[in-house]
mmCIF file with all atom_site columns, C-alpha atoms in Angstrom:
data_model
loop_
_atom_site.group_PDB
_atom_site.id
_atom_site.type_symbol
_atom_site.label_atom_id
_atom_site.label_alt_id
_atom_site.label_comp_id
_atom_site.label_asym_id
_atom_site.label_entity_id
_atom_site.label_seq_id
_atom_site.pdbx_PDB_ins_code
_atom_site.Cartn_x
_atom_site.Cartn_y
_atom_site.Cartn_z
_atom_site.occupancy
_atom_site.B_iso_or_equiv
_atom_site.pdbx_formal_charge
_atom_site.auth_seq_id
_atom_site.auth_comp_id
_atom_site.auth_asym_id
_atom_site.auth_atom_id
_atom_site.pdbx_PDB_model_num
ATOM 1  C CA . UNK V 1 1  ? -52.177 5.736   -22.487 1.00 66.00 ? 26  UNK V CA 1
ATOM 2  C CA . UNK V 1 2  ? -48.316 6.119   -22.675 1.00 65.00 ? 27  UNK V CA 1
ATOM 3  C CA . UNK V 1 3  ? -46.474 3.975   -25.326 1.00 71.00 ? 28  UNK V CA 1
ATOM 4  C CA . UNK V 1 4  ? -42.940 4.665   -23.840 1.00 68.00 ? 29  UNK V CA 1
ATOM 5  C CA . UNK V 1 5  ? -41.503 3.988   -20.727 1.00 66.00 ? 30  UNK V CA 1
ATOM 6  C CA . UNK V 1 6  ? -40.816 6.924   -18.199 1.00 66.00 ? 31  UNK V CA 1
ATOM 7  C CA . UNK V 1 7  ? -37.114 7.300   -18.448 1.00 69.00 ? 32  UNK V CA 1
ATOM 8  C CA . UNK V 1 8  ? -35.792 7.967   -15.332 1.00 67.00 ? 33  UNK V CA 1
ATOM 9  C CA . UNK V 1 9  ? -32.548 9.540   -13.976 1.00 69.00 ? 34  UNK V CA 1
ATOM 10 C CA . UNK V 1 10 ? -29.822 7.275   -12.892 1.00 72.00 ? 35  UNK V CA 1
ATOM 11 C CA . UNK V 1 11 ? -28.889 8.493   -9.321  1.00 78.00 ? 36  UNK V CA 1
ATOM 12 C CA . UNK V 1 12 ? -26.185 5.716   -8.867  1.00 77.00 ? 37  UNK V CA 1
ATOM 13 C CA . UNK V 1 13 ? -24.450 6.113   -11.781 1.00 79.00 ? 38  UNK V CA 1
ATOM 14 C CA . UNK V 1 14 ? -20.900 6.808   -10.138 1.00 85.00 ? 39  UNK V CA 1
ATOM 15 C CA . UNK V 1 15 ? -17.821 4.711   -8.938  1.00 88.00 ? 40  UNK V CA 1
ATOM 16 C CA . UNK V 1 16 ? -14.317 5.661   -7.600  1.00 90.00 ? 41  UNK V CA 1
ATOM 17 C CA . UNK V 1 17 ? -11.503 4.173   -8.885  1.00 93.00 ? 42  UNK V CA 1
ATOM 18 C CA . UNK V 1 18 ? -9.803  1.085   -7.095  1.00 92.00 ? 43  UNK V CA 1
ATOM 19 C CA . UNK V 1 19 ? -6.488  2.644   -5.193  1.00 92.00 ? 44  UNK V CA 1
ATOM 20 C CA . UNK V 1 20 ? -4.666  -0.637  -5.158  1.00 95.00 ? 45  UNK V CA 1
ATOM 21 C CA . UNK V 1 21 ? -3.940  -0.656  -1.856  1.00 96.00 ? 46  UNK V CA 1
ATOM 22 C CA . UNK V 1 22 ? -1.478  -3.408  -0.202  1.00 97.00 ? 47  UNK V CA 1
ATOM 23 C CA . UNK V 1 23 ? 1.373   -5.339  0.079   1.00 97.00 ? 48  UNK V CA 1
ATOM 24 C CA . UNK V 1 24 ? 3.539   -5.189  -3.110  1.00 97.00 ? 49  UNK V CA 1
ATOM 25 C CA . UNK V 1 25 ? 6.603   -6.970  -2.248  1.00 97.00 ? 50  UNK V CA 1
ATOM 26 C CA . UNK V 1 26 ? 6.816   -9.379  0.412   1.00 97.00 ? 51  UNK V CA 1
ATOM 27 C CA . UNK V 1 27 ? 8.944   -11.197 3.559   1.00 96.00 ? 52  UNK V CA 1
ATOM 28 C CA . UNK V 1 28 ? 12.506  -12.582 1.937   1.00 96.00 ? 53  UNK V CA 1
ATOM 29 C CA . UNK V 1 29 ? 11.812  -10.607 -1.740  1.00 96.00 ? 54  UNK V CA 1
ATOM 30 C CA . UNK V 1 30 ? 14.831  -8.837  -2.702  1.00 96.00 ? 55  UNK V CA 1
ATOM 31 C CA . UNK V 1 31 ? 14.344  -5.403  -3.322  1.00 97.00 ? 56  UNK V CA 1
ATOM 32 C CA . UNK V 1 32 ? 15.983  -2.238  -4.975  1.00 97.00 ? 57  UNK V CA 1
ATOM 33 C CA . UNK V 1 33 ? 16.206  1.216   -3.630  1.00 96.00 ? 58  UNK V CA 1
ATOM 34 C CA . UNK V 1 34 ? 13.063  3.629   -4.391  1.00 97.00 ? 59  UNK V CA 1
ATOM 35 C CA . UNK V 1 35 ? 11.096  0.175   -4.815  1.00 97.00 ? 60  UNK V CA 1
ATOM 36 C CA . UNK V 1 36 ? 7.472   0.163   -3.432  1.00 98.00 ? 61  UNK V CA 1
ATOM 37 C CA . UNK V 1 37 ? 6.958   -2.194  -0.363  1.00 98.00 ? 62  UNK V CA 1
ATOM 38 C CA . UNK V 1 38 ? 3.275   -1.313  0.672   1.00 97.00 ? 63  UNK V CA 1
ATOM 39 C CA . UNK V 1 39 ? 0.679   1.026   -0.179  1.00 98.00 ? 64  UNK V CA 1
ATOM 40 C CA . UNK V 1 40 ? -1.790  2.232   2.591   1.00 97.00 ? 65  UNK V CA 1
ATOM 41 C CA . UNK V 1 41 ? -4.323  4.486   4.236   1.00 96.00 ? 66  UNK V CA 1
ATOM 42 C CA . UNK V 1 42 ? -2.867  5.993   7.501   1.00 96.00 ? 67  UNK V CA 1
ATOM 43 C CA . UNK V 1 43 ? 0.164   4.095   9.247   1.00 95.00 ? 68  UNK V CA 1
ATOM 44 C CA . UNK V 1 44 ? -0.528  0.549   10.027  1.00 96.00 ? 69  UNK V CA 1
ATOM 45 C CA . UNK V 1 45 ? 2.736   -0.296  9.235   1.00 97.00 ? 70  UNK V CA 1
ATOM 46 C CA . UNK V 1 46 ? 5.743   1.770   10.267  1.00 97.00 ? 71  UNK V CA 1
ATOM 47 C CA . UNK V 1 47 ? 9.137   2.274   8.361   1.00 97.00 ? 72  UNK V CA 1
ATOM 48 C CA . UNK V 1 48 ? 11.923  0.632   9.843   1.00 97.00 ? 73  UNK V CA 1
ATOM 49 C CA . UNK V 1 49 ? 15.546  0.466   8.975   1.00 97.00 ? 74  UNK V CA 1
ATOM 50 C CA . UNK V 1 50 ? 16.223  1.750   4.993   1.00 97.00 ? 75  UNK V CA 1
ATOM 51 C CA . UNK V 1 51 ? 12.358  2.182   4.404   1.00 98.00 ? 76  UNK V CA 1
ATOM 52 C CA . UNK V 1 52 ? 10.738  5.452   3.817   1.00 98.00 ? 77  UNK V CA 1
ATOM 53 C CA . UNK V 1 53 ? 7.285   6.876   4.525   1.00 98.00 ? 78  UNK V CA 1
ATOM 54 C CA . UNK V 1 54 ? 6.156   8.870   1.364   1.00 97.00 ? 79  UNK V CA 1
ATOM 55 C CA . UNK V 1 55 ? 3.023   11.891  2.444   1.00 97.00 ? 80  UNK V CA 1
ATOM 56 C CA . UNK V 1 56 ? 0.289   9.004   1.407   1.00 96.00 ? 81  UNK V CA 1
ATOM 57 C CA . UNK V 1 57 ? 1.974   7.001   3.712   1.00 97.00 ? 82  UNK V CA 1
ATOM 58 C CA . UNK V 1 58 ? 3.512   4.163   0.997   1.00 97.00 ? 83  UNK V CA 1
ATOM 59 C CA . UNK V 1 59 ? 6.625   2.623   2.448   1.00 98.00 ? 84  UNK V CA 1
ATOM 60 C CA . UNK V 1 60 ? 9.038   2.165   0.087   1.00 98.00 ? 85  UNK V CA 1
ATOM 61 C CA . UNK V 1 61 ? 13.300  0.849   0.201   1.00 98.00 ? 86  UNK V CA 1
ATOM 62 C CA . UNK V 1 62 ? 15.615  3.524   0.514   1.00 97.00 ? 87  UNK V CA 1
ATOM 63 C CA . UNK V 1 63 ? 18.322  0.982   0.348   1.00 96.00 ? 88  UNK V CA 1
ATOM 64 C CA . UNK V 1 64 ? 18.758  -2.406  -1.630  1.00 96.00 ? 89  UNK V CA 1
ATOM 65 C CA . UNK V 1 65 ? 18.014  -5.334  0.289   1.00 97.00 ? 90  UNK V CA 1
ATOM 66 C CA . UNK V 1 66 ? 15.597  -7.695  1.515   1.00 97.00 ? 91  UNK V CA 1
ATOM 67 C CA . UNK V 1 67 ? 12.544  -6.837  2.511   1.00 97.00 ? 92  UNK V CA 1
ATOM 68 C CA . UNK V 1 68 ? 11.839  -8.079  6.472   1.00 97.00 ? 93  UNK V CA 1
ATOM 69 C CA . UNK V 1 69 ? 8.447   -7.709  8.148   1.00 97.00 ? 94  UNK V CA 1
ATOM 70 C CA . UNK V 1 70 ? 8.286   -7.241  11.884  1.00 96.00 ? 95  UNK V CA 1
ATOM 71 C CA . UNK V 1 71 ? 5.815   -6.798  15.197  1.00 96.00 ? 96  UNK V CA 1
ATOM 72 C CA . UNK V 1 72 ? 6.907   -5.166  18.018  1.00 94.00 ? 97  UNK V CA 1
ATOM 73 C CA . UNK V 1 73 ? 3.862   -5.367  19.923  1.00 95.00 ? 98  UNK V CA 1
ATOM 74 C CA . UNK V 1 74 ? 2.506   -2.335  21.366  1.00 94.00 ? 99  UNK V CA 1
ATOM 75 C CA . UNK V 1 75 ? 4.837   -0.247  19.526  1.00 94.00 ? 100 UNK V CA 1
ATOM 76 C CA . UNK V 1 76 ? 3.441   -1.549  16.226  1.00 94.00 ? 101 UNK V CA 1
ATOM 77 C CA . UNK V 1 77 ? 4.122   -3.473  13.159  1.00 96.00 ? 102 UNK V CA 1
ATOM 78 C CA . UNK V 1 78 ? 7.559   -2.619  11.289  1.00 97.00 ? 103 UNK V CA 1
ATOM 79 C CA . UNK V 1 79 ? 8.751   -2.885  7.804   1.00 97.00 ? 104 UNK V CA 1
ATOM 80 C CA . UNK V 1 80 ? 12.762  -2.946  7.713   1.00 97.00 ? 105 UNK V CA 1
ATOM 81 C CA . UNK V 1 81 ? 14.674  -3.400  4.441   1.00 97.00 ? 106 UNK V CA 1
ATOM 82 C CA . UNK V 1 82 ? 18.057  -5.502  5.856   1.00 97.00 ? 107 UNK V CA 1
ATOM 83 C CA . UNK V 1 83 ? 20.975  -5.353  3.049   1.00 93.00 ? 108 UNK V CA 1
ATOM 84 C CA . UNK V 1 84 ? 22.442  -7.847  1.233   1.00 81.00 ? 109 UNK V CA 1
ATOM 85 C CA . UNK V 1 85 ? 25.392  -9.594  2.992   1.00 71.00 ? 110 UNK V CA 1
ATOM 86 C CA . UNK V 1 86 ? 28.182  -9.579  0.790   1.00 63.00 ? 111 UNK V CA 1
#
């Protein structure tokens, strides 16, 4: 009779890493250039006006401003970074 427990393999013993996906700065935040807007899988949101799309497909400001979200329907949901009126 066996006085220890079969010790089995753990087959589920892995996790990925959380990618922090989402919307980092919001509608009305002020913003500087090179500042990270949203962070995404594939293009949900577009780049408007003074916002870049970077190869993973983050939007970020390539201006200062104020960040301004948009929907324009069928041709799809817009992030635009309007600048600061002096």
């Amino acid at each position: 009779m066996a006085h220890k427990k079969g010790q089995g393999s753990s087959r589920n013993g892995r996790d990925s890493n959380s990618q922090r996906l989402g919307v980092k700065r919001f509608g009305g935040e002020a913003v500087r250039g090179g500042t990270i807007i949203l962070r995404q899988h594939g293009t949900k949101w577009k780049p408007g006006k003074n916002v870049g799309l970077a190869k993973d497909h983050t939007l970020f400001a390539l201006a200062d401003g104020v960040v301004k979200f948009e929907d324009h329907g069928a041709r799809g949901l817009r992030v635009s970074v309007e600048p600061r009126a002096s």
